[in-house]
Tab-separated table of N, CA, C and O in Angstrom:
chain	number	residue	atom	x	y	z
J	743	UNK	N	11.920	2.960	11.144
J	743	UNK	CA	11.515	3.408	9.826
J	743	UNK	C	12.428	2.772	8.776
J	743	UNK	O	13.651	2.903	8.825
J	744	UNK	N	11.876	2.170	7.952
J	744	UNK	CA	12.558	1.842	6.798
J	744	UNK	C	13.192	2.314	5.688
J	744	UNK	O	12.488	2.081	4.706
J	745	UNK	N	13.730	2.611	5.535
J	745	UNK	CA	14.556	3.383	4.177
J	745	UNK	C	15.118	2.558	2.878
J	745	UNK	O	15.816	1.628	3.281
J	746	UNK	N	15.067	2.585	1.943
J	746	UNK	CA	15.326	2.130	0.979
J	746	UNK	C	15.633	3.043	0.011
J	746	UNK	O	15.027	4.083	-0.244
J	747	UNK	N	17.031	2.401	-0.742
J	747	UNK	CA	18.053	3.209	-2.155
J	747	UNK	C	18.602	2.178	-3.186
J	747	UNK	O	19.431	1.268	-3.226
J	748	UNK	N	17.865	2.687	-3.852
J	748	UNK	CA	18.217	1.537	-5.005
J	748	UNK	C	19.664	2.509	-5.777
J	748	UNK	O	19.641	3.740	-5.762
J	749	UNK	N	20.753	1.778	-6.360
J	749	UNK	CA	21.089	2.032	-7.328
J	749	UNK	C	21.762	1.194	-8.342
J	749	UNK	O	21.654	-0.019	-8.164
J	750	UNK	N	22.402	1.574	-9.321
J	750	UNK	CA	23.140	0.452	-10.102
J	750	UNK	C	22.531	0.565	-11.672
J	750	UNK	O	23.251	0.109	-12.561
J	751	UNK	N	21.686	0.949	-11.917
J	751	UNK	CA	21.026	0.753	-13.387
J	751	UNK	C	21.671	1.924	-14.138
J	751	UNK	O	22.195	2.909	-13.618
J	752	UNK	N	21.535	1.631	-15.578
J	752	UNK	CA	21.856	1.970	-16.399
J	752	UNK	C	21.512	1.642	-17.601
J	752	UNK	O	20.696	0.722	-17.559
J	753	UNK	N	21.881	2.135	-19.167
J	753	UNK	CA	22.039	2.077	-20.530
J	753	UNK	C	22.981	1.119	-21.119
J	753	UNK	O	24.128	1.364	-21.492
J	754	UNK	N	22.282	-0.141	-21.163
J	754	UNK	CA	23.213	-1.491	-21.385
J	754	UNK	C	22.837	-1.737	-23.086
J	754	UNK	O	22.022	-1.091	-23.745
J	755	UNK	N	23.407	-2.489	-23.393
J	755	UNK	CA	23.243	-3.438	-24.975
J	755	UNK	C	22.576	-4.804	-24.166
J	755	UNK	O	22.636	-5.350	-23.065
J	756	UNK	N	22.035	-4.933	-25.229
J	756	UNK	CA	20.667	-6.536	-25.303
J	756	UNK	C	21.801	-7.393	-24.668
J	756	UNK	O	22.950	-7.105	-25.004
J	757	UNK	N	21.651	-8.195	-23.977
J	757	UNK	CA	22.789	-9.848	-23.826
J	757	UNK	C	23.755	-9.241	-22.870
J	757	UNK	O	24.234	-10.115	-22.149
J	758	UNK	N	24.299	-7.810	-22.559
J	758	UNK	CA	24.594	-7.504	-20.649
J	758	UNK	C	23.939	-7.771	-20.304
J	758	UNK	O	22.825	-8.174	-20.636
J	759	UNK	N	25.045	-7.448	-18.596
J	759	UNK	CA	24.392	-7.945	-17.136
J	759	UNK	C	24.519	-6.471	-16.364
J	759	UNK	O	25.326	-5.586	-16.649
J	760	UNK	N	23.918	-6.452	-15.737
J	760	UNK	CA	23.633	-5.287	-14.423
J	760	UNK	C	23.296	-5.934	-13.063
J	760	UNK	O	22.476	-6.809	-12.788
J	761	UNK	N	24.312	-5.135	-12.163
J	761	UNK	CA	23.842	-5.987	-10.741
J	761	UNK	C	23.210	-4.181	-10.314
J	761	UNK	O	23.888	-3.154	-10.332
J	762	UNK	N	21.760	-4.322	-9.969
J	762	UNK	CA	21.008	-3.477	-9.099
J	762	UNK	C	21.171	-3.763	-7.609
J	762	UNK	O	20.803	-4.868	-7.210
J	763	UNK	N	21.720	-2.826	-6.684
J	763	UNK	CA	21.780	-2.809	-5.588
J	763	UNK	C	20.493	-1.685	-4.885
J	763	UNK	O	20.165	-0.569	-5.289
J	764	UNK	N	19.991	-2.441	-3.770
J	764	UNK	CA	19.105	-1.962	-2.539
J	764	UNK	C	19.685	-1.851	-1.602
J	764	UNK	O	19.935	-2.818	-0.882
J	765	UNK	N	20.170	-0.305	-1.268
J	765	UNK	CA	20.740	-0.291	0.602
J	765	UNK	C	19.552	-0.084	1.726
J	765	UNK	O	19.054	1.011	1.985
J	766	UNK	N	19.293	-0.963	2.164
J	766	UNK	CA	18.254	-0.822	3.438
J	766	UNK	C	18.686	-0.153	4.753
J	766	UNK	O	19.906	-0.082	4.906
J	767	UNK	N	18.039	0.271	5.574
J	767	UNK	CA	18.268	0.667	6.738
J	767	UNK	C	16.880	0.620	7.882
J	767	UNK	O	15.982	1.440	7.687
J	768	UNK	N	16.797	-0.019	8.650
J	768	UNK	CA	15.720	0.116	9.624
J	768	UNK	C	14.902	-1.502	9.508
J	768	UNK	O	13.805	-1.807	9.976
J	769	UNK	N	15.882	-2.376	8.706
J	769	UNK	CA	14.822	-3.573	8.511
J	769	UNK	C	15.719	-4.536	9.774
J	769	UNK	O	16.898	-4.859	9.632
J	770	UNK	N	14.799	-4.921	11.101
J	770	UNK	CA	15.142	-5.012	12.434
J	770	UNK	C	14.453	-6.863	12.636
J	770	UNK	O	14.721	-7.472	13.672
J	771	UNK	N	13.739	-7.420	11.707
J	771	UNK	CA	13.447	-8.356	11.767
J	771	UNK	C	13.678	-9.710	10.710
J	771	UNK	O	12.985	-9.635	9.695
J	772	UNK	N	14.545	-10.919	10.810
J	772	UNK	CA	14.478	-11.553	9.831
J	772	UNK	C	13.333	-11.895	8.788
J	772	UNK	O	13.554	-12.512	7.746
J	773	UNK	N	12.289	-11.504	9.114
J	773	UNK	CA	11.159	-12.045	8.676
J	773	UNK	C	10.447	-11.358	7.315
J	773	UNK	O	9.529	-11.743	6.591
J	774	UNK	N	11.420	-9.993	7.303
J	774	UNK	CA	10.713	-9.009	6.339
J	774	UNK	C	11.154	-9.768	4.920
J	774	UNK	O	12.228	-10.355	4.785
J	775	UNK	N	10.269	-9.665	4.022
J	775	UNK	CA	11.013	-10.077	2.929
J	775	UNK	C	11.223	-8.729	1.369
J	775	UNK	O	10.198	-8.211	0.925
J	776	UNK	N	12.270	-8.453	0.907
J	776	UNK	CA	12.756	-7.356	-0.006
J	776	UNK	C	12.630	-7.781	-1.297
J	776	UNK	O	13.334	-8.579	-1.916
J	777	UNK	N	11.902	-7.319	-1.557
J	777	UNK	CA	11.815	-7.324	-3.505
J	777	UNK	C	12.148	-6.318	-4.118
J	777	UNK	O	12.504	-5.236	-3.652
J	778	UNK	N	12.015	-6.723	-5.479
J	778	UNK	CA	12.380	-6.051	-6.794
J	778	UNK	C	11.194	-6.455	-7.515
J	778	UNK	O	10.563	-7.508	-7.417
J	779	UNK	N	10.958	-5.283	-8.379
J	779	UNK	CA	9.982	-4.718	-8.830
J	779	UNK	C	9.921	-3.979	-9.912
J	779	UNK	O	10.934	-3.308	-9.716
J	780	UNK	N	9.431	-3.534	-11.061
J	780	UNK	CA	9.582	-3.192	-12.028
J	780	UNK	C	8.538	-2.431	-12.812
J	780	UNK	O	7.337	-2.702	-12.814
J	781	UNK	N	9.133	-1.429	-13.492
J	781	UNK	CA	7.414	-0.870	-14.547
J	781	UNK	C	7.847	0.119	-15.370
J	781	UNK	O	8.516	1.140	-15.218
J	782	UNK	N	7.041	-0.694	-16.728
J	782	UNK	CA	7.852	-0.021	-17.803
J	782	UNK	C	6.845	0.901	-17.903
J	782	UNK	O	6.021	1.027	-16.998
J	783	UNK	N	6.807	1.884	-19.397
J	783	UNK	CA	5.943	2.954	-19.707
J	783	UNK	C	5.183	2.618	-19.597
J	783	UNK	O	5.351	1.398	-19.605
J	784	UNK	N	3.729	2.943	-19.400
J	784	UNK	CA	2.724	2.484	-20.016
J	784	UNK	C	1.769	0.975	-19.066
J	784	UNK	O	0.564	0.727	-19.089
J	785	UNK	N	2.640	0.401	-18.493
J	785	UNK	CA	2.505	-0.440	-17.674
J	785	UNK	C	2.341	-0.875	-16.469
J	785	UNK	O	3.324	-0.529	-15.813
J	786	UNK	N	1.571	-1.483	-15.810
J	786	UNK	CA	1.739	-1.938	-14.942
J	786	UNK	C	2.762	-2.135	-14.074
J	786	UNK	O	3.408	-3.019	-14.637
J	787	UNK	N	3.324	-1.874	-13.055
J	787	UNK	CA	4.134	-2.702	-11.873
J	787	UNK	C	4.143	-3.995	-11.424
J	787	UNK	O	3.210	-4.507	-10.806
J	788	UNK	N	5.567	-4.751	-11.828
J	788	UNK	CA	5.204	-5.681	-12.055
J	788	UNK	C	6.118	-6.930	-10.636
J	788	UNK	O	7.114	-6.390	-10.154
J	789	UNK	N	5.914	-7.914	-10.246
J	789	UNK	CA	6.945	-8.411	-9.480
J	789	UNK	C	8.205	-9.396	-10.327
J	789	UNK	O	7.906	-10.368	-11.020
J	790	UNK	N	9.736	-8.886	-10.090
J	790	UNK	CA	10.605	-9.329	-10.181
J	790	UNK	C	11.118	-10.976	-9.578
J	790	UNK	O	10.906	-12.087	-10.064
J	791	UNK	N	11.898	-10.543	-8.274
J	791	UNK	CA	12.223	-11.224	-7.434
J	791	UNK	C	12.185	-10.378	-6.040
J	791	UNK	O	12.274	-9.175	-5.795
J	792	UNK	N	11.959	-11.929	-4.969
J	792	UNK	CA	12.264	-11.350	-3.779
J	792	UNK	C	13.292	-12.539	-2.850
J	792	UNK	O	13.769	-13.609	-3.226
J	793	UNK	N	13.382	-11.830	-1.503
J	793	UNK	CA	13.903	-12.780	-0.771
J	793	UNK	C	13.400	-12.487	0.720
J	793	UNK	O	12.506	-11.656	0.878
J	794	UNK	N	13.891	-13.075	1.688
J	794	UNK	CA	13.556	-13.269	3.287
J	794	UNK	C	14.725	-12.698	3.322
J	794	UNK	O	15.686	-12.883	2.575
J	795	UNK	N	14.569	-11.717	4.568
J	795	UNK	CA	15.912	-10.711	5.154
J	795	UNK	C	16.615	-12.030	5.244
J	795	UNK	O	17.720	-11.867	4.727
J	796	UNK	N	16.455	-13.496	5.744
J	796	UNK	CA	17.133	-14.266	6.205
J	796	UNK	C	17.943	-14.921	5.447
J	796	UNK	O	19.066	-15.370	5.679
J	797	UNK	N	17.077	-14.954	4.210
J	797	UNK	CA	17.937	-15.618	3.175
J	797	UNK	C	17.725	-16.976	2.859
J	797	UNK	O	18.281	-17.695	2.029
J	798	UNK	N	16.643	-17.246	3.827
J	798	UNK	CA	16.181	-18.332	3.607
J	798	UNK	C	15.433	-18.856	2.132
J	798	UNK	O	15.583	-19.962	1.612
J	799	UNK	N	14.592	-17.728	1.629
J	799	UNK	CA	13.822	-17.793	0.844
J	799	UNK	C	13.860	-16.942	-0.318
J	799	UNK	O	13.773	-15.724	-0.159
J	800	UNK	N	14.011	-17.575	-1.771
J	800	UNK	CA	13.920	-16.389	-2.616
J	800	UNK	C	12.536	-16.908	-3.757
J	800	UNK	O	12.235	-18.081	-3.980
J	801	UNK	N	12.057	-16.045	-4.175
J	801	UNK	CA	10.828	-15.680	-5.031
J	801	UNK	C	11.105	-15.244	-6.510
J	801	UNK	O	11.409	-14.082	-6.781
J	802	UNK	N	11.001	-16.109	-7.341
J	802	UNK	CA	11.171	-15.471	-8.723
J	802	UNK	C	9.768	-15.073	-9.585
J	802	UNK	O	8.735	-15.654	-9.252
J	803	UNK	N	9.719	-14.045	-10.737
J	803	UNK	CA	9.079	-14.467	-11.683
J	803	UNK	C	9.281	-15.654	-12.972
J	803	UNK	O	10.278	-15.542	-13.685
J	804	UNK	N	8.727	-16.287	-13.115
J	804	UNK	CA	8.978	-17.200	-13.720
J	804	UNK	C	9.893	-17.330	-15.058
J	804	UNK	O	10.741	-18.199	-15.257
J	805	UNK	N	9.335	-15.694	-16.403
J	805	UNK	CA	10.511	-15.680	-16.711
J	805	UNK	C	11.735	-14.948	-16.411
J	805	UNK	O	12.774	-14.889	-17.069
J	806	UNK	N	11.424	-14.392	-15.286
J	806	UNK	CA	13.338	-13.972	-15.041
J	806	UNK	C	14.425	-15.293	-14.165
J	806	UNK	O	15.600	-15.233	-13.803
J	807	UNK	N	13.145	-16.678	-14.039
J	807	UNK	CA	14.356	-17.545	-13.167
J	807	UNK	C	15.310	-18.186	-13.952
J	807	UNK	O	15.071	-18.731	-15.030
J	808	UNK	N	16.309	-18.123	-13.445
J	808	UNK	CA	17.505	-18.617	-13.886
J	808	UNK	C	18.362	-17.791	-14.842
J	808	UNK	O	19.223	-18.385	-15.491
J	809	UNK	N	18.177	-16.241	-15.011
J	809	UNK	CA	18.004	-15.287	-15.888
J	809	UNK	C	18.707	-14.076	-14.938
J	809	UNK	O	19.689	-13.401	-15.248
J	810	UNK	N	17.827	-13.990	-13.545
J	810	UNK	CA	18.131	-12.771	-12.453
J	810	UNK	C	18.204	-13.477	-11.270
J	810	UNK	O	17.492	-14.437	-10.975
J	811	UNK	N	18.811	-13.135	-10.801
J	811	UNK	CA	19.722	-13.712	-9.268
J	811	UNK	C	19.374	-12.665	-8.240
J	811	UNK	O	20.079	-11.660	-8.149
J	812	UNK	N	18.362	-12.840	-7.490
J	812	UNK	CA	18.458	-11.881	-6.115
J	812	UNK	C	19.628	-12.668	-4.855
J	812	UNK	O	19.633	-13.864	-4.567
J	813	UNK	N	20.648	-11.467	-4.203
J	813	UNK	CA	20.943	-12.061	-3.064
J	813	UNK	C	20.989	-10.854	-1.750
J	813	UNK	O	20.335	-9.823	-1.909
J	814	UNK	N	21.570	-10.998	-0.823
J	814	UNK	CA	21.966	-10.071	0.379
J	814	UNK	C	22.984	-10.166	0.546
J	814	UNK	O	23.735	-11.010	0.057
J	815	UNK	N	23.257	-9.257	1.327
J	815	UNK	CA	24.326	-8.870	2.209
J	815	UNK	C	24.357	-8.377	3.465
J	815	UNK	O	24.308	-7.147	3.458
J	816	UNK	N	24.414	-8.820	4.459
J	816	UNK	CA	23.848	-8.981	5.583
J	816	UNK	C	24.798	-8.034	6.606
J	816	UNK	O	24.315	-7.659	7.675
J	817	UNK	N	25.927	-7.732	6.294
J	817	UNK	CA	26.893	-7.246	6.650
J	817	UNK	C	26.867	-5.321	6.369
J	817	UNK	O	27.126	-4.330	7.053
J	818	UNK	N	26.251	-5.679	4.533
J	818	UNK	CA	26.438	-4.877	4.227
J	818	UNK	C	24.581	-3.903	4.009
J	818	UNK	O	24.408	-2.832	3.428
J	819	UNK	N	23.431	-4.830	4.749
J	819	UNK	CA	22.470	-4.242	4.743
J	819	UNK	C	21.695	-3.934	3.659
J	819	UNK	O	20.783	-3.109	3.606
J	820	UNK	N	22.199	-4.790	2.625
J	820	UNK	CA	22.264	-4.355	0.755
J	820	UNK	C	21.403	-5.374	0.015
J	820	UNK	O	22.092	-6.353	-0.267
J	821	UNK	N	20.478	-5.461	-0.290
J	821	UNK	CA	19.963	-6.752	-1.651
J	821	UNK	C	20.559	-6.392	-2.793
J	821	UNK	O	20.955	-5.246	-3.006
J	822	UNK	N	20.674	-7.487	-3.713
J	822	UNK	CA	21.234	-7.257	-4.985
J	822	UNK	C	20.471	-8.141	-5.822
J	822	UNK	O	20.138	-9.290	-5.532
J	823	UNK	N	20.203	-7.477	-6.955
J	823	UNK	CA	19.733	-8.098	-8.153
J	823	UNK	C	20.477	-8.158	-9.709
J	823	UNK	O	20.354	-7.411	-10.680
J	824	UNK	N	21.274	-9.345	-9.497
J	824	UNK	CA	22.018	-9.708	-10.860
J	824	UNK	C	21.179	-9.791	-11.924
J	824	UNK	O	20.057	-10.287	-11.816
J	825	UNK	N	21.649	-9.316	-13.036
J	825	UNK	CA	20.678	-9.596	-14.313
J	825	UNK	C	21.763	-9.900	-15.456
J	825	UNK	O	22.854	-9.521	-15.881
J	826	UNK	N	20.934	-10.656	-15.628
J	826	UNK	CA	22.097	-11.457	-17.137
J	826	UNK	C	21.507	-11.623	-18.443
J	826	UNK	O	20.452	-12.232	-18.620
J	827	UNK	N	22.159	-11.103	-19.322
J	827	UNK	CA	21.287	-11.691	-20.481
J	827	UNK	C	20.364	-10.954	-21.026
J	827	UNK	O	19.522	-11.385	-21.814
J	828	UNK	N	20.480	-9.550	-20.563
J	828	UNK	CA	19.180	-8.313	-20.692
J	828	UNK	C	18.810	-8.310	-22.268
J	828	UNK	O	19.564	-8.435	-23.234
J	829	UNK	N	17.196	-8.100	-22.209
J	829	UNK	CA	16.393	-8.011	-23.276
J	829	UNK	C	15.599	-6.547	-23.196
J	829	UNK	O	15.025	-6.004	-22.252
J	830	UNK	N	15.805	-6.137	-24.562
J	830	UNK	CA	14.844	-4.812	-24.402
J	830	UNK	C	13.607	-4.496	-23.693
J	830	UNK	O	13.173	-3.417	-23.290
J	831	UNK	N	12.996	-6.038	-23.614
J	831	UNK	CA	11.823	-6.131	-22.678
J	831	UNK	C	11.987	-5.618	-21.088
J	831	UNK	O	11.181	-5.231	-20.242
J	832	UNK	N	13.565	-5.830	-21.115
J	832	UNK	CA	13.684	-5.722	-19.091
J	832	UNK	C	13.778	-4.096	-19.102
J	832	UNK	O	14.011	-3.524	-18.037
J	833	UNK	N	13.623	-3.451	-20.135
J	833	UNK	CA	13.551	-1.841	-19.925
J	833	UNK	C	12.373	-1.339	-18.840
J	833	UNK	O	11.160	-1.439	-19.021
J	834	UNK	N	13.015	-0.798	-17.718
J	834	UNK	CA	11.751	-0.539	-16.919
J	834	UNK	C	12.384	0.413	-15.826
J	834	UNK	O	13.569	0.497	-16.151
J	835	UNK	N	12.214	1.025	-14.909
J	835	UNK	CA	12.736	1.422	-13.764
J	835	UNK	C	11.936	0.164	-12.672
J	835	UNK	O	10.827	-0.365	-12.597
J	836	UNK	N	13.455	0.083	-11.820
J	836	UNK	CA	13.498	-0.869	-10.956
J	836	UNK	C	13.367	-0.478	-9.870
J	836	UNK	O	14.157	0.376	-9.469
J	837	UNK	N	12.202	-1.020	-8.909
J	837	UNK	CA	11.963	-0.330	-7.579
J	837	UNK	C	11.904	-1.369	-6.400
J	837	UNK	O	11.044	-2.248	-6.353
J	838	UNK	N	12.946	-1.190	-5.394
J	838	UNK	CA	13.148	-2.071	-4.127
J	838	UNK	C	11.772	-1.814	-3.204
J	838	UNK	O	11.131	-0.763	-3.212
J	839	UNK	N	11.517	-2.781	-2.554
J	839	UNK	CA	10.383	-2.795	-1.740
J	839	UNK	C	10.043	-3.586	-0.399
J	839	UNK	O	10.336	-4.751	-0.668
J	840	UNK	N	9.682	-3.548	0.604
J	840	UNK	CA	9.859	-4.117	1.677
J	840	UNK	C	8.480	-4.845	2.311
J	840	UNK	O	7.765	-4.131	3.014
J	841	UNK	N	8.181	-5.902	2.140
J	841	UNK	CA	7.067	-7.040	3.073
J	841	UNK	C	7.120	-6.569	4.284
J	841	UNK	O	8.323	-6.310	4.245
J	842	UNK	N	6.743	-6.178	5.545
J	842	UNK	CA	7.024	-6.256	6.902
J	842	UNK	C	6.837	-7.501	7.352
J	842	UNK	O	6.357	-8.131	6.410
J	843	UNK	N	6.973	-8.281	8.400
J	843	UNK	CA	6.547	-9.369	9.012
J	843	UNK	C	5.419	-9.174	9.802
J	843	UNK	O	5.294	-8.155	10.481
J	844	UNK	N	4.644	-9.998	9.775
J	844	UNK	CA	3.037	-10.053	10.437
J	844	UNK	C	1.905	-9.763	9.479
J	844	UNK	O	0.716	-10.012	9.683
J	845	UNK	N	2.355	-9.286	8.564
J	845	UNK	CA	1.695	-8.739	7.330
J	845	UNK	C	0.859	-9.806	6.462
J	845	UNK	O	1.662	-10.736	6.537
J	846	UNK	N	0.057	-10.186	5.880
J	846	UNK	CA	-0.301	-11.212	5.174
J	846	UNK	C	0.280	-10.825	3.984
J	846	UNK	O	1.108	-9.933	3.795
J	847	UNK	N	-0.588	-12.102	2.660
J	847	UNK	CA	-0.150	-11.407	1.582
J	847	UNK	C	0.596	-12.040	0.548
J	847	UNK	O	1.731	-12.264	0.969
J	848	UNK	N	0.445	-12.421	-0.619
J	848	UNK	CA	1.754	-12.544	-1.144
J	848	UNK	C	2.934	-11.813	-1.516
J	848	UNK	O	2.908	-10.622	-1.829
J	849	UNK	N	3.814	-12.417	-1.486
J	849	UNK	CA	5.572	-11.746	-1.658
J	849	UNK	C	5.281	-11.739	-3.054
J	849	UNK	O	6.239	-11.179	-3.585
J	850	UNK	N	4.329	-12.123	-4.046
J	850	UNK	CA	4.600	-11.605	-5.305
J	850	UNK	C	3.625	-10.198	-6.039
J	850	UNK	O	3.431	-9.728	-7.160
J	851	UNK	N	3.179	-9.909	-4.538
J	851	UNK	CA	2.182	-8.792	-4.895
J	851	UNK	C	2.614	-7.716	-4.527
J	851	UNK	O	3.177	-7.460	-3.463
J	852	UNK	N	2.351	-6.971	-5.465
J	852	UNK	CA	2.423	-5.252	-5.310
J	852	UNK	C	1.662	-4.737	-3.741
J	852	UNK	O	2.369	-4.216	-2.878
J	853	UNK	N	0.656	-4.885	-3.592
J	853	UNK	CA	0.036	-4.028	-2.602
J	853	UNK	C	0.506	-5.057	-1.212
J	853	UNK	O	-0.073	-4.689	-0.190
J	854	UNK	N	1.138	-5.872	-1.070
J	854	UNK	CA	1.659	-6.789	0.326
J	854	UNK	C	2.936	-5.542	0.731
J	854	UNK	O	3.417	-5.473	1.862
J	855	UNK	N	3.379	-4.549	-0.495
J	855	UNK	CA	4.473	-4.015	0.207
J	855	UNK	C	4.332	-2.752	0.677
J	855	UNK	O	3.696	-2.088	-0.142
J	856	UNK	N	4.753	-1.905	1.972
J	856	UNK	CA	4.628	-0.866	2.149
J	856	UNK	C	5.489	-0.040	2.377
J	856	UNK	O	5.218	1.055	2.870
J	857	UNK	N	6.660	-0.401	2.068
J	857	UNK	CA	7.937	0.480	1.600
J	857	UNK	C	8.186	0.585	0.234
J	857	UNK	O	7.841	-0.358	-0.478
J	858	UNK	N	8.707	1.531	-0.248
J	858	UNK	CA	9.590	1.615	-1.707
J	858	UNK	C	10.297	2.274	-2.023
J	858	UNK	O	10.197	3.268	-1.303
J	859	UNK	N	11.237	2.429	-2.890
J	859	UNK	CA	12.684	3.132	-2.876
J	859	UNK	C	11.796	4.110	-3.998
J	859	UNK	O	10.649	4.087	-4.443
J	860	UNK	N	13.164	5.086	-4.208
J	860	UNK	CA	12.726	5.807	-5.484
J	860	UNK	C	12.772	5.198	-6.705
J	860	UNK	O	12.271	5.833	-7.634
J	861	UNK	N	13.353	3.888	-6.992
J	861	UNK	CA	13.903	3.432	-8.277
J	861	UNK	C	15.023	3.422	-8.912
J	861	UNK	O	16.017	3.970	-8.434
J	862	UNK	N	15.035	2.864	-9.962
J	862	UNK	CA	16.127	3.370	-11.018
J	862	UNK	C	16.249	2.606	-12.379
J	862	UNK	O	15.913	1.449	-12.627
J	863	UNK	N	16.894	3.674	-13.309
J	863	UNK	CA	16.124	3.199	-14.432
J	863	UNK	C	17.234	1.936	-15.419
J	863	UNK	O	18.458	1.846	-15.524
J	864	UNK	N	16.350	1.307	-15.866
J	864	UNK	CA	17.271	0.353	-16.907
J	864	UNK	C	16.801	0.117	-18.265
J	864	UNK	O	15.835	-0.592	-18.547
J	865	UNK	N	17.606	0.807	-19.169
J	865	UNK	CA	17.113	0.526	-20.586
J	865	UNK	C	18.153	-0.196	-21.186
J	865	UNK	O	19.320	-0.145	-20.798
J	866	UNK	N	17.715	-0.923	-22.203
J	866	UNK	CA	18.226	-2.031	-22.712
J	866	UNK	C	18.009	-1.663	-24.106
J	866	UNK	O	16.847	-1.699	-24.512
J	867	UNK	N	18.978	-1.301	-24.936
J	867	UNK	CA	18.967	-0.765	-26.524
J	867	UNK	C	19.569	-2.830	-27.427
J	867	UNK	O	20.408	-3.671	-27.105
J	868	UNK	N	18.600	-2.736	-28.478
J	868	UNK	CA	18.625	-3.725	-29.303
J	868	UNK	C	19.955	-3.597	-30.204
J	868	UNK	O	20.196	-4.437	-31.071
């Protein structure tokens, strides 16, 4: 069984950084891949970034690349999502999520995942 805990967010000023951490537990195959995920009021759920348990592979949205940094910790069972440069726009609660392997699907879609954490929230004041 998979478990997922996001924490790390908070009440930043525009132009901070926040590193969001995902502690996993039960993910037994390199193949799964862990995203980040997002949804503000009113909105849609949207895809962030992801990666391959392996690390082989990471997945951006286009504008958060070069902006948000997903990595792991393999040791520590943990994804992390650096964010730099925050814009009132990145106000959203942030939700970790898990691909299984064998699964089709894209890694940038909402319904490919069937795990999810509770979230956590990040507002970004102008």
């Amino acid at each position: 069984q998979v478990q997922l805990v996001e924490s790390g967010g908070g009440q930043v000023q525009a132009g901070d950084s926040l590193r969001l951490s995902c502690a996993t537990s039960g993910l037994t195959f390199s193949t799964y891949v862990v995203a980040w995920f997002r949804q503000a009021p009113g909105k849609e759920r949207e895809f962030v970034a992801a990666i391959r348990w392996s690390g082989s592979t990471t997945y951006y949205a286009e504008p958060e690349r070069g902006r948000f940094a997903i990595s792991r910790d393999g040791a520590k069972n943990t994804v992390y999502l650096q964010m730099n440069s925050l814009k009132p726009e990145d106000t959203a609660v942030y939700y970790c999520a898990t691909k299984p392997p064998g699964i089709g699907g894209s890694a940038y879609s909402t319904s490919s995942y069937n795990n999810w954490g509770q979230g956590t929230q990040v507002t970004v004041s102008s």
